[in-house]
Structures are given as C-alpha cells and as structure tokens.
Short mmCIF file of C-alpha atoms in Angstrom, two decimals:
data_model
loop_
_atom_site.label_atom_id
_atom_site.label_comp_id
_atom_site.label_asym_id
_atom_site.label_seq_id
_atom_site.Cartn_x
_atom_site.Cartn_y
_atom_site.Cartn_z
CA LEU A 25 -26.02 263.50 221.13
CA SER A 26 -24.16 266.62 222.40
CA LEU A 27 -25.04 270.13 221.30
CA VAL A 28 -22.23 272.58 220.61
CA SER A 29 -22.71 276.30 220.07
CA GLY A 30 -21.57 278.19 216.98
CA PRO A 31 -18.17 279.48 218.22
CA VAL A 32 -17.19 276.04 219.51
CA TYR A 33 -18.24 274.47 216.24
CA LYS A 34 -15.95 276.82 214.35
CA SER A 35 -13.09 275.25 216.30
CA ARG A 36 -13.92 271.93 214.55
CA ALA A 37 -15.89 270.42 217.44
CA LEU A 38 -18.57 268.54 215.51
CA ILE A 39 -21.94 268.13 217.16
CA GLN A 40 -23.24 264.68 217.68
CA ARG A 41 -26.16 265.05 220.03
CA ALA A 42 -29.19 265.59 217.84
CA ASP A 43 -31.23 268.57 218.94
CA PHE A 44 -34.66 268.31 217.40
CA SER A 45 -36.20 271.23 219.27
CA LEU A 46 -36.07 273.18 216.01
CA ALA A 47 -38.62 270.79 214.56
CA ASP A 48 -41.23 271.81 217.12
CA GLY A 49 -41.47 275.26 215.59
CA MET A 50 -41.99 273.76 212.15
CA LYS A 51 -44.89 271.46 212.99
CA PRO A 52 -48.14 272.29 211.23
CA ASN A 53 -50.04 273.20 214.41
CA ASN A 54 -47.40 275.78 215.32
CA LEU A 55 -47.38 277.62 212.00
CA PRO A 56 -49.43 280.80 211.44
CA CYS A 57 -53.14 280.46 210.84
CA GLY A 58 -54.36 280.55 207.29
CA GLU A 59 -51.51 278.43 205.96
CA VAL A 60 -52.48 275.54 203.70
CA ASN A 61 -51.77 272.25 205.52
CA ARG A 62 -52.35 268.70 204.36
CA ASP A 63 -52.14 265.81 206.83
CA LEU A 64 -52.56 262.49 205.04
CA THR A 65 -51.20 260.23 207.74
CA GLY A 66 -52.01 256.52 207.95
CA LEU A 67 -54.14 255.95 204.87
CA PRO A 68 -53.90 252.22 203.94
CA HIS A 69 -55.00 252.84 200.37
CA LEU A 70 -52.42 255.58 199.75
CA THR A 71 -49.67 253.90 197.70
CA THR A 72 -48.87 256.79 195.36
CA PHE A 73 -48.16 260.44 195.93
CA PRO A 74 -51.42 262.37 196.38
CA VAL A 75 -52.60 264.47 193.46
CA ASN A 76 -54.71 267.61 193.18
CA LEU A 77 -53.01 269.26 196.14
CA PRO A 78 -53.37 273.05 196.37
CA LEU A 79 -50.39 274.79 194.79
CA ALA A 80 -50.15 276.99 197.89
CA THR A 81 -49.60 274.01 200.21
CA ARG A 82 -46.99 274.87 202.84
CA GLN A 83 -47.06 271.73 205.04
CA LEU A 84 -47.54 268.19 203.76
CA ILE A 85 -47.56 265.09 205.97
CA ILE A 86 -47.81 261.76 204.16
CA SER A 87 -46.26 259.52 206.81
CA ASN A 88 -47.31 255.95 207.70
CA ASN A 89 -48.51 255.05 204.24
CA ARG A 90 -47.22 252.75 201.50
CA ILE A 91 -45.90 255.29 199.04
CA VAL A 92 -43.03 253.90 196.96
CA GLU A 93 -42.07 256.96 194.92
CA LEU A 94 -41.99 260.75 195.07
CA PRO A 95 -42.80 261.91 191.51
CA PRO A 96 -40.69 264.99 190.67
CA LEU A 97 -43.34 266.57 188.44
CA ALA A 98 -46.16 266.47 191.00
CA LEU A 99 -43.92 267.46 193.92
CA ASN A 100 -42.25 270.38 192.18
CA TYR A 101 -45.59 272.07 191.59
CA LEU A 102 -45.64 272.69 195.34
CA SER A 103 -42.99 275.41 195.19
CA ASP A 104 -44.22 277.02 198.45
CA LEU A 105 -43.73 273.83 200.47
CA VAL A 106 -41.90 274.43 203.76
CA TYR A 107 -42.55 271.23 205.75
CA LEU A 108 -42.54 267.72 204.24
CA ASP A 109 -42.86 264.51 206.25
CA CYS A 110 -42.47 261.31 204.20
CA SER A 111 -41.52 259.03 207.08
CA ASN A 112 -42.60 255.40 207.41
CA ASN A 113 -43.31 254.67 203.77
CA SER A 114 -41.72 252.37 201.17
CA LEU A 115 -39.49 254.85 199.38
CA THR A 116 -36.48 253.14 197.80
CA GLU A 117 -34.89 255.97 195.84
CA ILE A 118 -34.72 259.74 195.76
CA SER A 119 -33.66 261.05 192.36
CA GLU A 120 -31.73 264.24 191.69
CA SER A 121 -34.83 265.92 190.26
CA THR A 122 -37.22 264.98 193.08
CA PHE A 123 -36.76 268.24 195.01
CA GLY A 124 -35.76 270.38 192.03
CA ASN A 125 -38.19 273.25 192.72
CA LEU A 126 -38.57 273.11 196.51
CA ARG A 127 -36.28 276.04 197.33
CA LYS A 128 -38.34 277.05 200.38
CA LEU A 129 -38.39 273.62 202.02
CA ALA A 130 -36.95 273.85 205.56
CA TYR A 131 -37.92 270.50 207.13
CA LEU A 132 -37.64 267.08 205.47
CA ASP A 133 -38.21 263.69 207.08
CA LEU A 134 -37.31 260.53 205.15
CA SER A 135 -37.05 258.20 208.14
CA PHE A 136 -38.32 254.60 208.23
CA ASN A 137 -38.11 253.95 204.50
CA THR A 138 -36.03 251.58 202.37
CA LEU A 139 -33.52 254.00 200.89
CA THR A 140 -30.19 252.50 199.81
CA ARG A 141 -28.10 255.39 198.51
CA ILE A 142 -28.00 259.18 198.48
CA GLU A 143 -26.45 260.82 195.40
CA ASP A 144 -24.42 264.03 195.37
CA ARG A 145 -27.22 266.21 193.90
CA THR A 146 -30.18 264.73 195.75
CA PHE A 147 -30.55 267.63 198.21
CA GLY A 148 -28.72 270.25 196.13
CA PRO A 149 -31.80 272.38 195.24
CA LEU A 150 -32.92 272.63 198.89
CA ALA A 151 -31.21 275.96 199.60
CA SER A 152 -33.40 276.67 202.67
CA LEU A 153 -33.19 273.21 204.28
CA VAL A 154 -32.65 273.55 208.05
CA MET A 155 -33.43 270.05 209.36
CA LEU A 156 -33.04 266.69 207.65
CA ARG A 157 -34.06 263.42 209.31
CA MET A 158 -33.08 260.26 207.51
CA THR A 159 -33.04 257.58 210.21
CA ASP A 160 -33.97 253.89 210.28
CA ASN A 161 -33.32 252.99 206.66
CA PRO A 162 -31.78 249.51 207.06
CA GLY A 163 -30.46 249.43 203.49
CA LEU A 164 -28.94 252.92 203.46
CA SER A 165 -25.23 252.11 203.19
CA GLU A 166 -23.82 255.01 201.19
CA ILE A 167 -24.12 258.78 201.25
CA HIS A 168 -22.11 260.66 198.66
CA PRO A 169 -19.38 262.82 200.26
CA ASP A 170 -20.83 265.95 198.61
CA ALA A 171 -24.49 265.12 199.27
CA PHE A 172 -24.90 268.13 201.61
CA ALA A 173 -22.31 270.46 200.06
CA GLU A 174 -24.95 272.94 198.81
CA ASN A 175 -27.11 272.95 201.95
CA ALA A 176 -25.50 275.96 203.59
CA ALA A 177 -28.53 276.55 205.85
CA LEU A 178 -28.56 273.01 207.28
CA GLN A 179 -28.46 273.03 211.10
CA VAL A 180 -29.56 269.53 212.13
CA LEU A 181 -28.75 266.26 210.37
CA ASP A 182 -29.80 262.87 211.72
CA VAL A 183 -28.67 259.70 209.94
CA SER A 184 -28.92 257.37 212.93
CA ARG A 185 -29.76 253.66 212.74
CA ASN A 186 -28.93 253.08 209.10
CA ASN A 187 -26.31 250.80 207.56
CA LEU A 188 -23.60 253.44 207.08
CA THR A 189 -19.96 252.46 207.46
CA VAL A 190 -18.18 255.64 206.31
CA VAL A 191 -19.04 259.33 206.54
CA ASN A 192 -17.17 262.33 205.20
CA ILE A 193 -16.74 264.38 208.38
CA THR A 194 -14.71 267.02 206.53
CA SER A 195 -17.63 267.93 204.26
CA LEU A 196 -19.95 268.19 207.27
CA ILE A 197 -17.57 270.43 209.19
CA ALA A 198 -17.48 272.73 206.16
CA LEU A 199 -21.21 273.51 206.52
CA PRO A 200 -21.36 276.95 208.19
CA ALA A 201 -24.70 276.57 210.01
CA LEU A 202 -24.52 272.92 211.10
CA ARG A 203 -25.16 272.51 214.83
CA SER A 204 -25.80 268.81 215.37
CA VAL A 205 -25.32 265.46 213.67
CA GLY A 206 -26.84 262.14 214.72
CA LEU A 207 -24.66 259.14 213.84
CA SER A 208 -25.51 256.44 216.37
CA GLY A 209 -26.72 252.96 215.48
CA ASN A 210 -24.57 252.54 212.35
CA PRO A 211 -21.95 249.79 211.84
CA TRP A 212 -19.06 252.21 211.40
CA SER A 213 -15.84 251.03 209.82
CA CYS A 214 -13.07 251.58 212.36
CA GLU A 215 -10.26 251.74 209.83
CA CYS A 216 -7.83 254.39 208.67
CA ASP A 217 -10.01 255.63 205.80
CA ASN A 218 -12.58 256.71 208.39
CA GLU A 219 -10.08 258.11 210.89
CA ASP A 220 -11.52 261.64 211.16
CA LEU A 221 -14.76 260.25 212.55
CA PHE A 222 -12.96 259.04 215.69
CA ALA A 223 -11.16 262.26 216.57
CA PRO A 224 -11.82 263.14 220.25
CA SER A 225 -13.29 266.52 219.27
CA ASN A 226 -15.90 264.81 217.08
CA ILE A 227 -17.09 262.06 219.45
CA ASP A 228 -19.29 262.13 222.52
CA PRO A 229 -18.18 259.11 224.66
CA SER A 230 -21.72 258.66 225.98
CA LEU A 231 -23.12 257.83 222.54
CA PHE A 232 -24.10 254.36 221.50
CA THR A 233 -21.87 254.71 218.43
CA VAL A 234 -19.87 251.53 217.89
CA CYS A 235 -17.61 249.86 215.37
CA GLY A 236 -19.06 247.38 212.91
CA SER A 237 -15.71 246.36 211.41
CA PRO A 238 -13.02 245.05 211.44
CA ALA A 239 -13.79 241.96 213.50
CA ASP A 240 -11.29 242.72 216.27
CA MET A 241 -12.96 246.09 216.95
CA GLN A 242 -16.56 245.10 216.40
CA GLY A 243 -18.90 246.37 219.12
CA ARG A 244 -16.38 248.80 220.65
CA ARG A 245 -17.37 252.43 221.08
CA LEU A 246 -15.81 254.93 218.74
CA GLY A 247 -14.52 257.01 221.62
CA GLU A 248 -12.59 254.02 222.96
CA VAL A 249 -10.86 253.08 219.72
CA GLY A 250 -10.02 256.63 218.66
CA ILE A 251 -6.54 256.75 220.21
CA GLN A 252 -5.76 253.16 219.21
CA LEU A 253 -6.83 253.82 215.63
CA ARG A 254 -4.73 256.96 215.36
CA THR A 255 -1.72 254.98 216.61
CA LEU A 256 -2.30 252.25 214.04
CA CYS A 257 -2.80 254.72 211.20
CA HIS A 258 0.29 256.78 212.08
CA GLN A 259 2.83 254.18 213.11
CA THR A 260 6.40 255.39 213.65
CA LEU A 261 9.42 253.56 212.25
CA GLY A 262 11.16 251.00 214.47
CA SER A 263 14.87 250.19 214.74
CA TRP A 264 14.58 247.37 212.20
CA ASP A 265 12.93 249.75 209.75
CA TYR A 266 15.83 252.20 210.04
CA LEU A 267 18.34 249.34 209.65
CA PHE A 268 16.54 248.18 206.54
CA PHE A 269 16.72 251.66 204.99
CA VAL A 270 20.45 251.92 205.86
CA VAL A 271 21.21 248.57 204.21
CA ILE A 272 19.17 249.43 201.14
CA GLY A 273 20.91 252.80 200.89
CA PHE A 274 24.35 251.20 201.14
CA VAL A 275 23.49 248.61 198.48
CA ILE A 276 22.25 251.30 196.11
CA PHE A 277 25.36 253.44 196.74
CA ALA A 278 27.71 250.48 196.19
CA ALA A 279 25.93 249.42 193.02
CA GLY A 280 26.11 252.96 191.67
CA THR A 281 29.83 253.27 192.49
CA VAL A 282 30.73 249.95 190.85
CA SER A 283 28.67 250.79 187.78
CA ALA A 284 30.40 254.16 187.43
CA TRP A 285 33.86 252.53 187.77
CA VAL A 286 33.10 249.87 185.17
CA MET A 287 31.80 252.48 182.74
CA GLY A 288 34.93 254.59 183.28
CA VAL A 289 37.24 251.65 182.54
CA ILE A 290 35.29 250.80 179.41
CA MET A 291 35.51 254.40 178.17
CA VAL A 292 39.30 254.58 178.78
CA LEU A 293 39.91 251.29 176.94
CA TYR A 294 37.74 252.42 174.08
CA GLU A 295 39.59 255.74 173.74
CA ARG A 296 42.95 253.95 173.74
CA TYR A 297 41.74 251.57 171.04
CA ILE A 298 40.54 254.45 168.86
CA LYS A 299 43.82 256.36 169.33
CA LYS A 300 45.91 253.31 168.44
CA LYS A 301 43.82 252.65 165.38
CA ASP A 302 44.20 256.26 164.20
CA GLU A 303 48.01 256.09 164.63
CA GLN A 304 48.18 252.86 162.60
CA LEU A 305 46.17 254.49 159.80
CA ASP A 306 48.55 257.48 159.76
CA VAL A 307 51.62 255.18 159.43
CA ASP A 308 50.01 253.29 156.56
CA ASP A 309 49.19 256.56 154.78
CA ASP A 310 52.79 257.77 155.14
CA GLU A 311 54.18 254.52 153.66
CA GLU A 312 51.82 254.65 150.70
CA GLY A 313 52.64 258.31 150.13
CA GLY A 314 56.43 257.61 150.07
CA GLU A 315 56.15 254.86 147.47
CA ALA A 316 53.92 256.96 145.27
CA SER A 317 56.29 259.95 145.39
CA ARG A 318 59.40 258.07 144.08
CA PRO A 319 58.31 257.93 140.38
CA SER A 320 57.26 261.54 140.60
CA ARG A 321 60.68 262.62 141.87
CA ALA A 322 62.42 260.56 139.15
CA ARG A 323 60.26 262.09 136.45
CA SER A 324 60.90 265.55 137.84
CA GLU A 325 64.68 265.05 137.76
CA THR A 326 64.59 263.71 134.20
CA ARG A 327 62.45 266.66 133.13
CA ASN A 328 64.95 269.12 134.59
CA VAL A 329 67.86 267.44 132.75
CA PHE A 330 65.87 267.43 129.55
CA LEU A 331 65.03 271.12 129.86
CA LEU A 332 68.65 271.94 130.65
CA MET A 333 69.82 270.10 127.55
CA CYS A 334 67.35 271.87 125.35
CA SER A 335 68.00 275.32 126.75
CA GLY A 336 71.68 275.24 125.66
CA LEU A 337 70.94 274.50 122.02
CA PRO A 338 70.57 277.26 119.42
CA GLY A 339 67.01 278.18 118.80
CA GLY A 340 65.91 276.00 121.69
CA VAL A 341 62.85 277.42 123.40
CA THR A 342 60.75 275.59 126.02
CA HIS A 343 57.29 276.36 127.36
CA THR A 344 55.70 274.74 130.40
CA VAL A 345 51.90 275.02 130.49
CA GLY A 346 50.34 273.29 133.51
CA ALA A 347 51.61 269.71 133.56
CA VAL A 348 52.26 269.64 129.82
CA VAL A 349 55.73 270.32 128.37
CA GLU A 350 55.93 271.43 124.77
CA VAL A 351 59.34 271.36 123.07
CA HIS A 352 59.86 273.31 119.83
CA SER A 353 61.12 271.45 116.77
CA ALA A 354 64.45 273.33 116.84
CA CYS A 355 65.29 271.66 120.19
CA ILE A 356 64.10 268.18 119.18
CA ASN A 357 66.24 268.12 116.00
CA HIS A 358 69.46 268.45 118.06
CA ILE A 359 68.64 265.56 120.41
CA CYS A 360 70.34 262.32 119.85
CA LYS A 361 68.53 259.39 118.42
CA TYR A 362 68.94 257.26 121.47
CA MET A 363 67.02 259.93 123.56
CA THR A 364 64.04 260.06 121.21
CA LEU A 365 62.06 257.24 122.76
CA TYR A 366 62.77 258.46 126.30
CA VAL A 367 61.59 261.97 125.49
CA VAL A 368 58.41 260.70 123.91
CA ASP A 369 57.67 258.61 126.97
CA PHE A 370 58.46 261.54 129.23
CA CYS A 371 56.09 263.85 127.35
CA VAL A 372 53.31 261.30 127.43
CA ARG A 373 53.65 260.92 131.23
CA PHE A 374 53.41 264.68 131.79
CA GLU A 375 50.27 264.93 129.73
#
C-alpha cells in the first residue's frame, strides 16, 4: 500500500500502502533497558486477562491465547502502558471504557479476533496512539465514522481483510498525522454512498482492493471502477429530460393562467351582483320613505292652517314645544264646532 509524505497528504492524497516500519521501534526488544515488559504469548490456559501485573508495565503481549474480554478495570490500572498486542485471541467486543486510562498507549494490535463493530468512543481516550492494527476480523463489518476523530497522533491504520463495505474517507483525511491506511481484502460497496473511496487520489491501482457489491461490479478493482462510478453518480441530463421539464413547466404555467382567469371572472361577477343588490335596496328604501312622508306632510299643512286660524283671533296665543302643540283656551273657544274633533285628533297625533 503506497506511502505518501506529509505535504502530499495535505493535498488530499490518502495513503493506502501500509508502512509498518514504525512498529519495529516499538517492539519490546527495541525499547530501553529497565522497562517493565510482559510477554504472555501462546499460553493455552490463558482465557482471561492476566492479573497481578506490575503497575509500571510498559509493554504487554498477550497474543495467541484464548482471551475473550479486556476488562476495563484491570487494564486501566496499567496507565503507563505504551505497547499492547492482543492479536489472535477471541475478543468479540471492545467497550468505550476499555482503554479509558491508557493515554500513553502508542501501539495497539487487535488483529485476528472476532470483533464485529467499533463504536465512536472506543479509541477516544488513546491520545498518544500512533499505530493501530485491526486486520483479519471476519465479522468486523462496521466502523463508526467518528471512531478515530480524537486520535490526532495516529499515523498508521490497518483495517485490511475484514468485512467492511463502507469507510468514511473524509474523517480519515481530517487526521493531521495520518500517513498510511490499509484497506485491502474488504468487500467494498461500489455505490454512490462510498464514492470518495474510489477517487483516483485515494487509490493505488496495484492494490488488491476490490468491489464486493453490487453484483455487476463484484471482483473489480476499485481503481478500475472509479471513473465509471463517478459517471453513474453524477449523470447529466439528456434531451428527453430537458423536454420533460419544458412540458411540465408549460403545463404548470397554463394551469396557473387558467386558474387566475377563472378567479378574475368570478370576482367580477360577484362584484356586479353585490352592486346590483345594493342599488335595489336603495330603490326600495326610497319608495318606503316616500309613502311614509305623505301623512307627515298632510299633518304639517293642517297644523299650519290651524295655527294661522288661531293667531288671528283675539287673545289667541300658541306655543310649540318639541312635537307638542298647546293651544290656549281663548283660541279654542272661537273655533267652530265642526273643527273640534279634527283639532283633538291633530293634537293627539303631534303628541
């Protein structure tokens, strides 16, 4: 898998040729004398994590055993641990608290186990982690996109020969110190959701890195399908597509125009109806007002005649207060008998 230097990496050329030369300097026999080392390789009876280890242990090798679990409590006592090899065991799960206190750990090997999933906080506490090997886990099908987000010191990552189908290349490129990534031997999904993996700058054509799905691309190298996949994922519109959009646009425009015209006609007819109705109501009011005013005019004329008659008589004095007419007795005595009933009726009406 190709090795790319720092400046080239910054230009988004992701490394894919695993360089494990860094591991040589971390092996127990190359570390300074006096360091506390524990090599517990190949012990058939060792099925649980060893206990009573010195707290100053710096290197611990427990590979080729039958250990099924890494107990967080026992492991986190070893806060000075720098090198940990857990390869070729029966580990099925790594919890978020497993490496909670191993802030000095620089090398971790979890290869040849039965891991199935890596959570987002699994390696979060490992602030000094430089190399992580996690190969040959046949059931490992999912790694959380942010699983390595806090491992700023990580330089080498090898996840070859697992059952991975998708990897978040963007999160890996964001790691400032990352120099190489091993991805071969996984059944990668050659679909649009994994498109960044097949970019020419991220793939070494010589790698045995092939597609696992879909069926029509199965077994093809990632470098070969990169251009084809980008074409499929970014298809341009054909002539029929443009024609379809034109027709749809015309239909929408026509429907909107017709709807606006119909609404306009309805509004005009409604306004005309309201106007006609108002005019009819005004005519009816005028007719009713004319009929009601005739008795009033007749009564007014009679009243004027009556007042005129009374005003010419001696001692005749009239007073109009509001709508009530009061006639003094001197005026009433000079009125003829045949006017008496009419005057009484007139006075009653004005009250």
